[in-house]
Amino acid sequence: MAITRRNLLKASACTGALLACGSSAQAAREAAMPAGALGILYDSSLCIGCQACMVGCKQANDMEPDPEGGQTIWDNPADLSSRTLTVIKKYEEGKARTRNQTKDGFAFVKLQCMHCADPACVSACPVSAMTKDAETGIVSYNKKACIGCRYCQIACPYNIPKFEWHKPLPQIVKCELCRHLIAKGGISACCASCPTGASLFGPVELLKEEAHRRLLYEAGHYYEFPLHDIRSGRSVVQPAALYKQKLYGEKELGGSQVMLLSAVDFHHLGMPELPDKSYASTTETIQHTLYKGMFLPVALLGGLVYFVKKNAEKLHDDE
Ligand code: SF4
Ligand code: SF4
Ligand code: SF4
């Protein structure tokens, strides 16, 4: 068969289409959480804003005080920073009289890394400085591998990773679930410090069961709420709040290992509304379609061959 322009274009288009079909037939990547995933259930309705979790976190992770905290004699950071891995913030409305009430009420929220099932920070990092542990699911940071590009910061939908701008050799800083304590048989320091059980450590599956149990509790009735570690057997009896019927973090972006319950809407607590499908999965599906199936390179090559041939024909005609 003579190589005509039409044949060439037809061939490259068909090859590209076939390879693209093959690529899209690859199973779309699902957010995976290891069977032994560990996490935190934060119940805003139980939180009294004492900030013991923040103190425990600073101590366990040897973090320096945050100068942004105002003119107090103690460390009182207003937000997450390169010196603060977790922070308690407050929602308040009107006269802010009643806890766990939207109107004329207030509520607390604890911010930290969500340890996403399919973390955008891991997907965005070009040198694998951010990794998700295959056993515990903890999203960790390797300062030796980091090149300081800050792609993880841009990618994170929760705005969690912070950069040490104040240091000559800055690094990324974020909660790693106190993996150094967990490795020695301990638990996250914030949960170990919490007096009400608002921050509860444990296997994600058990935490989910506990959360769904609480969603059925009758507001104002007294129940046992586990303390520190859901497996510890320790608990405190307190009244249940009128929960919003949602476990935040169960579905968002494929789920996360840190989950939240609340008596006020989550957007009041500053938690973003997010789709169920992870951003990492969406962008990687597009990349895989374009590159792994070789659709884009084949299409580019086809175009290149076409233009080279066209120029060669033109040169030949000119001669
Ligand atoms: S919350 Fe942000 S930093 Fe934490 S795992 Fe998810 S994407 Fe990464
Ligand atoms: S898990 Fe550890 S590092 Fe993360 S917020 Fe709690 S105390 Fe801080
Ligand atoms: S220690 Fe517990 S109750 Fe106190 S602020 Fe932290 S999460 Fe809330």
Coordinates of C-alpha atoms and ligand atoms in Angstrom, one line a residue:
M1 CA 0.0 0.0 0.0
A2 CA 1.3 3.4 -1.0
I3 CA 2.0 5.7 2.0
T4 CA -0.3 8.6 1.3
R5 CA -1.1 11.5 3.6
R6 CA -4.6 10.1 4.1
N7 CA -3.3 6.6 5.0
L8 CA -0.8 8.0 7.4
L9 CA -3.4 10.1 9.3
K10 CA -5.9 7.2 9.3
A11 CA -3.2 4.9 10.7
S12 CA -2.1 7.2 13.5
A13 CA -5.8 8.1 14.4
C14 CA -6.8 4.4 14.6
T15 CA -3.7 3.4 16.6
G16 CA -4.3 6.3 19.1
A17 CA -7.9 5.4 19.5
L18 CA -7.2 1.7 20.1
L19 CA -4.5 2.5 22.7
A20 CA -6.7 5.0 24.4
C21 CA -9.5 2.4 24.6
G22 CA -7.1 0.0 26.2
S23 CA -6.0 2.6 28.7
S24 CA -9.5 3.6 29.7
A25 CA -10.3 -0.1 30.2
Q26 CA -7.8 -0.1 33.0
A27 CA -9.7 -0.1 36.2
A28 CA -10.2 3.4 37.6
R29 CA -8.0 3.7 40.7
E30 CA -10.1 3.4 43.8
A31 CA -9.2 5.0 47.1
A32 CA -7.7 2.2 49.2
M33 CA -7.4 2.2 52.9
P34 CA -5.4 -0.6 54.5
A35 CA -7.3 -3.1 56.7
G36 CA -5.2 -2.0 59.7
A37 CA -5.7 1.7 59.1
L38 CA -5.3 3.8 62.3
G39 CA -7.0 7.1 62.8
I40 CA -8.8 9.6 65.0
L41 CA -12.5 10.2 65.5
Y42 CA -12.9 13.9 66.6
D43 CA -16.4 14.6 68.1
S44 CA -16.9 18.3 68.1
S45 CA -19.9 17.9 70.3
L46 CA -17.7 16.5 73.1
C47 CA -15.0 19.1 72.8
I48 CA -14.7 21.8 75.5
G49 CA -12.0 23.8 73.8
C50 CA -9.5 23.1 76.6
Q51 CA -6.6 22.7 74.1
A52 CA -5.0 19.9 76.1
C53 CA -4.6 18.1 72.7
M54 CA -2.6 21.0 71.3
V55 CA -0.3 21.0 74.3
G56 CA 0.1 17.2 74.1
C57 CA 0.9 17.5 70.4
K58 CA 3.5 20.2 70.9
Q59 CA 5.2 18.2 73.7
A60 CA 5.1 14.9 71.8
N61 CA 6.5 16.4 68.6
D62 CA 8.9 18.8 70.3
M63 CA 7.5 21.8 68.5
E64 CA 8.6 25.3 69.3
P65 CA 6.1 28.0 70.5
D66 CA 4.2 29.9 67.8
P67 CA 4.9 33.7 67.9
E68 CA 1.6 34.4 66.0
G69 CA -0.3 33.4 69.1
G70 CA -0.5 36.9 70.5
Q71 CA 0.8 38.5 73.7
T72 CA 0.1 35.7 76.1
I73 CA 2.6 34.0 78.4
W74 CA 1.6 30.6 76.9
D75 CA 1.6 29.2 73.4
N76 CA -1.8 30.1 71.9
P77 CA -1.6 29.6 68.1
A78 CA -4.5 30.9 66.0
D79 CA -4.1 28.4 63.2
L80 CA -2.0 25.6 61.8
S81 CA 1.5 26.6 61.0
S82 CA 5.0 25.2 60.7
R83 CA 5.1 25.2 64.5
T84 CA 1.6 23.9 65.1
L85 CA 0.4 20.5 63.9
T86 CA -3.1 20.7 65.3
V87 CA -5.3 23.6 66.4
I88 CA -8.6 24.0 68.1
K89 CA -10.8 26.7 66.5
K90 CA -14.2 28.1 67.4
Y91 CA -17.4 28.7 65.6
E92 CA -19.7 31.2 67.2
E93 CA -22.9 33.0 66.2
G94 CA -24.9 35.8 67.7
K95 CA -24.7 35.8 71.5
A96 CA -22.6 32.6 71.4
R97 CA -24.2 31.3 74.6
T98 CA -24.9 27.6 74.1
R99 CA -22.3 25.0 73.0
N100 CA -23.3 22.8 70.1
Q101 CA -26.0 25.1 68.9
T102 CA -25.9 26.9 65.6
K103 CA -27.9 30.0 66.5
D104 CA -26.6 32.1 69.4
G105 CA -24.3 29.2 70.0
F106 CA -20.7 28.0 69.6
A107 CA -18.8 24.8 68.8
F108 CA -15.2 23.8 68.5
V109 CA -13.3 22.1 65.7
K110 CA -9.9 20.4 65.7
L111 CA -7.8 20.8 62.5
Q112 CA -5.0 18.5 61.5
C113 CA -3.9 16.3 58.6
M114 CA -6.8 14.1 57.7
H115 CA -4.6 11.1 56.6
C116 CA -6.6 10.7 53.4
A117 CA -7.2 7.3 51.9
D118 CA -5.9 8.6 48.6
P119 CA -3.8 11.6 49.5
A120 CA -3.4 14.4 47.0
C121 CA -0.1 15.4 48.7
V122 CA 1.4 11.9 48.0
S123 CA 0.2 12.0 44.4
A124 CA 1.6 15.5 43.8
C125 CA 5.0 14.9 45.3
P126 CA 7.5 14.3 42.5
V127 CA 10.2 12.7 44.7
S128 CA 8.0 10.5 47.0
A129 CA 8.8 12.6 50.1
M130 CA 5.1 12.1 51.1
T131 CA 4.1 8.5 51.4
K132 CA 1.2 6.5 52.8
D133 CA 2.1 3.6 55.0
A134 CA 0.8 0.3 53.5
E135 CA 0.0 -1.1 57.0
T136 CA -1.3 1.9 59.1
G137 CA -2.3 4.2 56.3
I138 CA -0.5 7.1 58.0
V139 CA 0.7 9.8 55.6
S140 CA 4.3 10.5 56.4
Y141 CA 6.9 13.0 55.3
N142 CA 10.5 12.2 54.6
K143 CA 12.6 15.4 55.0
K144 CA 15.6 13.8 53.4
A145 CA 13.8 13.2 50.1
C146 CA 12.0 16.6 50.0
I147 CA 13.2 19.1 47.5
G148 CA 11.0 22.0 48.8
C149 CA 8.8 22.3 45.7
R150 CA 5.7 22.7 47.9
Y151 CA 3.5 20.8 45.4
C152 CA 2.0 19.0 48.4
Q153 CA 0.9 22.3 49.9
I154 CA -0.9 23.3 46.7
A155 CA -2.5 19.8 46.2
C156 CA -3.9 19.4 49.7
P157 CA -7.6 20.1 49.7
Y158 CA -7.5 20.8 53.4
N159 CA -4.6 23.2 53.3
I160 CA -2.6 21.2 55.8
P161 CA 1.1 21.0 54.9
K162 CA 3.0 24.1 56.1
F163 CA 6.4 25.4 55.0
E164 CA 9.2 26.6 57.4
W165 CA 9.6 30.0 55.8
H166 CA 11.5 31.2 58.9
K167 CA 14.3 28.6 58.5
P168 CA 17.4 28.8 56.2
L169 CA 16.8 25.1 55.2
P170 CA 13.0 24.9 55.3
Q171 CA 10.9 21.8 55.4
I172 CA 7.3 20.8 55.1
V173 CA 5.5 20.3 58.4
K174 CA 2.3 18.3 59.1
C175 CA 0.8 15.9 61.5
E176 CA 2.0 12.3 61.1
L177 CA -0.4 10.9 63.6
C178 CA 2.4 10.6 66.1
R179 CA 3.8 7.6 64.2
H180 CA 6.9 7.7 66.5
L181 CA 4.7 7.0 69.5
I182 CA 2.6 4.4 67.6
A183 CA 5.8 2.6 66.6
K184 CA 6.5 2.1 70.4
G185 CA 3.0 0.9 71.1
G186 CA 1.6 4.3 72.0
I187 CA -1.2 6.4 70.6
S188 CA -1.5 9.9 69.1
A189 CA -0.6 12.4 71.8
C190 CA -3.7 14.6 71.2
C191 CA -6.0 11.7 72.0
A192 CA -3.9 10.6 75.0
S193 CA -4.3 14.2 76.3
C194 CA -8.0 14.6 75.7
P195 CA -10.1 14.6 78.9
T196 CA -13.5 14.2 77.3
G197 CA -13.0 11.6 74.6
A198 CA -13.6 14.2 71.9
S199 CA -10.3 13.1 70.2
L200 CA -10.4 9.3 70.1
F201 CA -7.6 7.1 68.7
G202 CA -8.0 3.6 67.2
P203 CA -8.5 1.4 64.1
V204 CA -10.5 3.3 61.5
E205 CA -13.1 0.5 61.3
L206 CA -13.8 0.6 65.0
L207 CA -14.0 4.4 65.0
K208 CA -16.5 4.3 62.1
E209 CA -18.7 1.8 64.1
E210 CA -18.5 4.0 67.1
A211 CA -19.4 7.1 65.1
H212 CA -22.4 5.4 63.5
R213 CA -23.5 4.3 67.0
R214 CA -23.4 7.9 68.2
L215 CA -25.5 9.1 65.2
L216 CA -28.3 7.0 66.6
Y217 CA -28.0 8.4 70.2
E218 CA -30.9 10.3 71.6
A219 CA -30.0 13.9 72.3
G220 CA -29.8 14.7 76.0
H221 CA -29.6 11.0 77.1
Y222 CA -26.5 9.8 78.8
Y223 CA -24.1 7.3 77.1
E224 CA -20.6 5.9 77.6
F225 CA -18.1 7.6 75.4
P226 CA -14.7 5.8 75.1
L227 CA -11.6 7.7 76.2
H228 CA -8.2 8.1 74.5
D229 CA -8.0 4.7 72.6
I230 CA -11.2 3.0 71.6
R231 CA -9.6 -0.4 72.5
S232 CA -8.7 0.8 76.0
G233 CA -12.0 0.0 77.7
R234 CA -11.9 3.4 79.4
S235 CA -14.9 5.6 79.0
V236 CA -16.7 8.6 80.4
V237 CA -20.5 9.0 80.7
Q238 CA -21.9 12.2 79.2
P239 CA -25.0 13.4 77.5
A240 CA -25.3 13.0 73.7
A241 CA -25.7 16.1 71.5
L242 CA -28.1 16.4 68.6
Y243 CA -25.7 15.2 65.9
K244 CA -25.8 16.3 62.3
Q245 CA -26.4 13.0 60.5
K246 CA -23.1 12.8 58.8
L247 CA -19.6 11.3 59.5
Y248 CA -17.3 13.8 57.9
G249 CA -14.3 12.1 56.3
E250 CA -16.1 8.8 55.7
K251 CA -16.7 9.6 52.0
E252 CA -15.0 12.9 51.3
L253 CA -12.3 12.4 48.5
G254 CA -12.5 8.6 49.0
G255 CA -12.4 8.8 52.8
S256 CA -9.9 9.8 55.4
Q257 CA -8.5 8.2 58.6
V258 CA -9.4 11.3 60.6
M259 CA -13.2 11.7 60.8
L260 CA -15.5 14.2 62.5
L261 CA -18.8 14.3 64.1
S262 CA -20.6 17.5 65.0
A263 CA -23.8 19.1 66.3
V264 CA -23.4 22.1 63.9
D265 CA -23.1 22.0 60.2
F266 CA -19.6 21.1 59.0
H267 CA -19.2 24.2 56.9
H268 CA -19.6 26.3 60.0
L269 CA -16.6 24.5 61.3
G270 CA -14.7 25.4 58.2
M271 CA -14.6 21.9 56.7
P272 CA -14.8 22.0 52.9
E273 CA -17.6 20.4 50.9
L274 CA -15.8 17.8 48.8
P275 CA -16.7 15.2 46.2
D276 CA -16.5 11.4 47.0
K277 CA -13.9 10.7 44.4
S278 CA -10.4 11.7 45.3
Y279 CA -8.5 14.4 43.3
A280 CA -5.5 12.1 43.1
S281 CA -7.7 9.4 41.4
T282 CA -9.2 11.9 39.0
T283 CA -5.9 13.5 37.9
E284 CA -4.2 10.1 37.6
T285 CA -7.0 8.6 35.5
I286 CA -6.5 11.5 33.1
Q287 CA -2.7 11.1 33.1
H288 CA -3.0 7.4 32.6
T289 CA -5.4 7.8 29.7
L290 CA -3.0 10.3 28.0
Y291 CA 0.3 8.8 28.8
K292 CA 0.2 5.2 29.9
G293 CA -2.0 4.2 27.0
M294 CA 0.5 6.1 24.8
F295 CA -2.4 8.0 23.2
L296 CA -0.8 11.4 23.5
P297 CA 2.7 10.4 22.3
V298 CA 1.2 8.4 19.4
A299 CA -1.0 11.4 18.4
L300 CA 1.9 13.8 18.7
L301 CA 4.1 11.4 16.7
G302 CA 1.4 11.1 14.0
G303 CA 1.2 14.9 13.8
L304 CA 5.0 15.3 13.6
V305 CA 5.3 12.7 10.8
Y306 CA 2.5 14.4 8.9
F307 CA 4.2 17.8 9.1
V308 CA 7.6 16.4 8.2
K309 CA 6.1 14.6 5.2
K310 CA 4.2 17.8 4.2
N311 CA 7.4 19.8 4.3
A312 CA 9.3 17.1 2.4
E313 CA 6.6 17.1 -0.3
K314 CA 6.7 21.0 -0.5
L315 CA 10.5 20.9 -0.9
H316 CA 10.2 18.3 -3.6
D317 CA 7.6 20.4 -5.5
D318 CA 9.9 23.5 -5.2
E319 CA 12.8 21.6 -6.7
Ligands
SF4_1 S1 -5.0 16.2 54.5 FE1 -3.6 17.0 53.0 S2 -1.6 16.6 53.8 FE2 -3.1 15.3 54.9 S3 -3.0 13.4 53.8 FE3 -4.7 14.6 53.0 S4 -3.8 15.6 51.2 FE4 -2.1 14.9 52.5
SF4_2 S1 -1.7 12.8 66.0 FE1 0.1 13.6 67.0 S2 1.0 15.0 65.5 FE2 -1.1 14.6 64.9 S3 -2.3 16.3 65.8 FE3 -2.4 14.5 67.2 S4 -0.7 14.8 68.6 FE4 -0.4 16.2 66.9
SF4_3 S1 -8.2 18.0 74.5 FE1 -10.2 17.1 73.7 S2 -11.7 18.5 74.7 FE2 -9.8 19.6 74.9 S3 -9.7 20.9 73.1 FE3 -8.7 19.0 72.5 S4 -10.2 17.7 71.6 FE4 -11.3 19.3 72.7

